[in-house]
XYZ file of N, CA and C in Angstrom:
195
model
N 151.183 96.179 68.546
C 150.051 96.026 69.428
C 149.088 94.983 68.880
N 148.404 94.360 69.806
C 147.448 93.332 69.403
C 146.166 93.995 68.936
N 145.555 93.377 67.957
C 144.285 93.877 67.443
C 143.173 93.397 68.379
N 142.420 94.337 68.966
C 141.382 93.998 69.930
C 140.032 93.994 69.226
N 139.298 92.899 69.420
C 137.945 92.803 68.864
C 136.984 93.363 69.916
N 136.625 94.633 69.758
C 135.818 95.333 70.756
C 134.429 94.733 70.908
N 133.881 94.195 69.845
C 132.552 93.573 69.937
C 132.605 92.350 70.846
N 133.662 91.585 70.751
C 133.821 90.415 71.605
C 133.984 90.832 73.064
N 134.760 91.881 73.304
C 134.951 92.375 74.668
C 133.610 92.838 75.237
N 132.844 93.569 74.450
C 131.543 94.054 74.904
C 130.592 92.905 75.194
N 130.526 91.921 74.316
C 129.627 90.788 74.521
C 130.030 89.958 75.736
N 131.321 89.863 76.003
C 131.769 89.122 77.178
C 131.479 89.885 78.467
N 131.476 91.203 78.415
C 131.230 92.020 79.597
C 129.740 92.282 79.817
N 128.908 92.021 78.827
C 127.486 92.336 78.903
C 126.770 91.696 80.089
N 126.954 90.409 80.386
C 126.250 89.833 81.546
C 126.601 90.538 82.863
N 127.866 90.865 83.064
C 128.265 91.549 84.287
C 127.671 92.955 84.331
N 127.650 93.649 83.195
C 127.051 94.980 83.160
C 125.556 94.919 83.458
N 124.880 93.898 82.955
C 123.454 93.740 83.241
C 123.213 93.468 84.719
N 124.034 92.621 85.318
C 123.894 92.339 86.750
C 124.107 93.601 87.588
N 125.098 94.383 87.234
C 125.352 95.623 87.961
C 124.183 96.578 87.788
N 123.642 96.666 86.577
C 122.501 97.540 86.331
C 121.275 97.120 87.115
N 120.986 95.837 87.175
C 119.836 95.336 87.932
C 120.045 95.590 89.418
N 121.266 95.383 89.900
C 121.567 95.627 91.309
C 121.344 97.096 91.664
N 121.821 98.007 90.821
C 121.627 99.440 91.063
C 120.141 99.787 91.053
N 119.384 99.198 90.124
C 117.943 99.447 90.052
C 117.245 99.039 91.351
N 117.545 97.841 91.844
C 116.890 97.369 93.061
C 117.347 98.152 94.289
N 118.591 98.572 94.324
C 119.050 99.380 95.455
C 118.314 100.722 95.478
N 118.096 101.309 94.327
C 117.339 102.567 94.275
C 115.902 102.362 94.704
N 115.295 101.271 94.278
C 113.909 100.990 94.678
C 113.813 100.780 96.184
N 114.772 100.069 96.764
C 114.762 99.841 98.205
C 114.956 101.140 98.968
N 115.820 102.004 98.453
C 116.069 103.264 99.133
C 114.827 104.154 99.097
N 114.046 104.068 98.028
C 112.825 104.853 97.924
C 111.719 104.291 98.802
N 111.846 103.062 99.241
C 110.876 102.484 100.154
C 109.729 101.762 99.471
N 109.808 101.518 98.176
C 108.711 100.844 97.469
C 108.449 99.458 98.033
N 109.509 98.660 98.171
C 109.338 97.300 98.654
C 108.947 97.297 100.119
N 109.585 98.165 100.892
C 109.352 98.180 102.328
C 107.908 98.535 102.653
N 107.375 99.547 101.993
C 106.015 99.971 102.313
C 104.995 98.913 101.900
N 105.239 98.233 100.786
C 104.319 97.159 100.379
C 104.341 96.036 101.407
N 105.530 95.680 101.847
C 105.664 94.602 102.828
C 105.014 95.001 104.145
N 105.244 96.245 104.567
C 104.665 96.703 105.821
C 103.140 96.748 105.748
N 102.595 97.167 104.609
C 101.141 97.228 104.460
C 100.538 95.826 104.514
N 101.189 94.869 103.853
C 100.689 93.492 103.882
C 100.774 92.922 105.297
N 101.870 93.177 105.984
C 102.028 92.684 107.350
C 100.989 93.294 108.276
N 100.747 94.591 108.121
C 99.758 95.253 108.965
C 98.363 94.689 108.725
N 98.027 94.404 107.478
C 96.714 93.829 107.167
C 96.577 92.445 107.792
N 97.642 91.648 107.726
C 97.596 90.320 108.332
C 97.465 90.406 109.852
N 98.181 91.342 110.454
C 98.088 91.494 111.906
C 96.696 91.943 112.328
N 96.085 92.831 111.568
C 94.726 93.268 111.893
C 93.742 92.110 111.782
N 93.916 91.268 110.763
C 93.042 90.106 110.610
C 93.225 89.137 111.774
N 94.459 88.917 112.189
C 94.720 88.035 113.322
C 94.141 88.611 114.606
N 94.253 89.919 114.775
C 93.694 90.565 115.959
C 92.181 90.398 116.012
N 91.522 90.536 114.872
C 90.069 90.373 114.835
C 89.679 88.949 115.227
N 90.421 87.967 114.739
C 90.135 86.573 115.084
C 90.353 86.343 116.575
N 91.448 86.860 117.105
C 91.725 86.685 118.528
C 90.680 87.376 119.398
N 90.207 88.534 118.978
C 89.161 89.216 119.743
C 87.861 88.406 119.745
N 87.534 87.792 118.606
C 86.333 86.949 118.548
C 86.491 85.733 119.456
N 87.684 85.149 119.466
C 87.929 83.984 120.325
C 87.826 84.397 121.791
N 88.419 85.546 122.155
C 88.371 86.014 123.538
C 86.938 86.303 123.960
N 86.148 86.894 123.070
C 84.749 87.183 123.401
C 83.975 85.886 123.596
N 84.236 84.876 122.775
C 83.550 83.599 122.900
C 83.932 82.906 124.210
N 85.198 82.983 124.587
C 85.659 82.350 125.835
C 85.037 83.068 127.045
N 84.984 84.393 127.011
C 84.385 85.143 128.106
C 82.895 84.862 128.219
N 82.258 84.681 127.092
C 80.806 84.398 127.088
C 80.539 83.023 127.703
N 81.445 82.073 127.440
C 81.280 80.708 127.956
C 81.447 80.658 129.464
N 82.315 81.483 130.000
C 82.601 81.433 131.453
C 81.527 82.016 132.263
């Protein structure tokens, strides 16, 4: 049988194991809704700000007429 250098095998597999670990971490975070809720909160805040601006514009246009 061939003599296997286990340290070399481990070091060669380490980048792939790290990628798999990071992927599993992010999939768990997405499933818990951490990213989604942050994105939704930011989007809702932006929409509310846009609505306020549009309401001010509509009030100004109605006042002019």
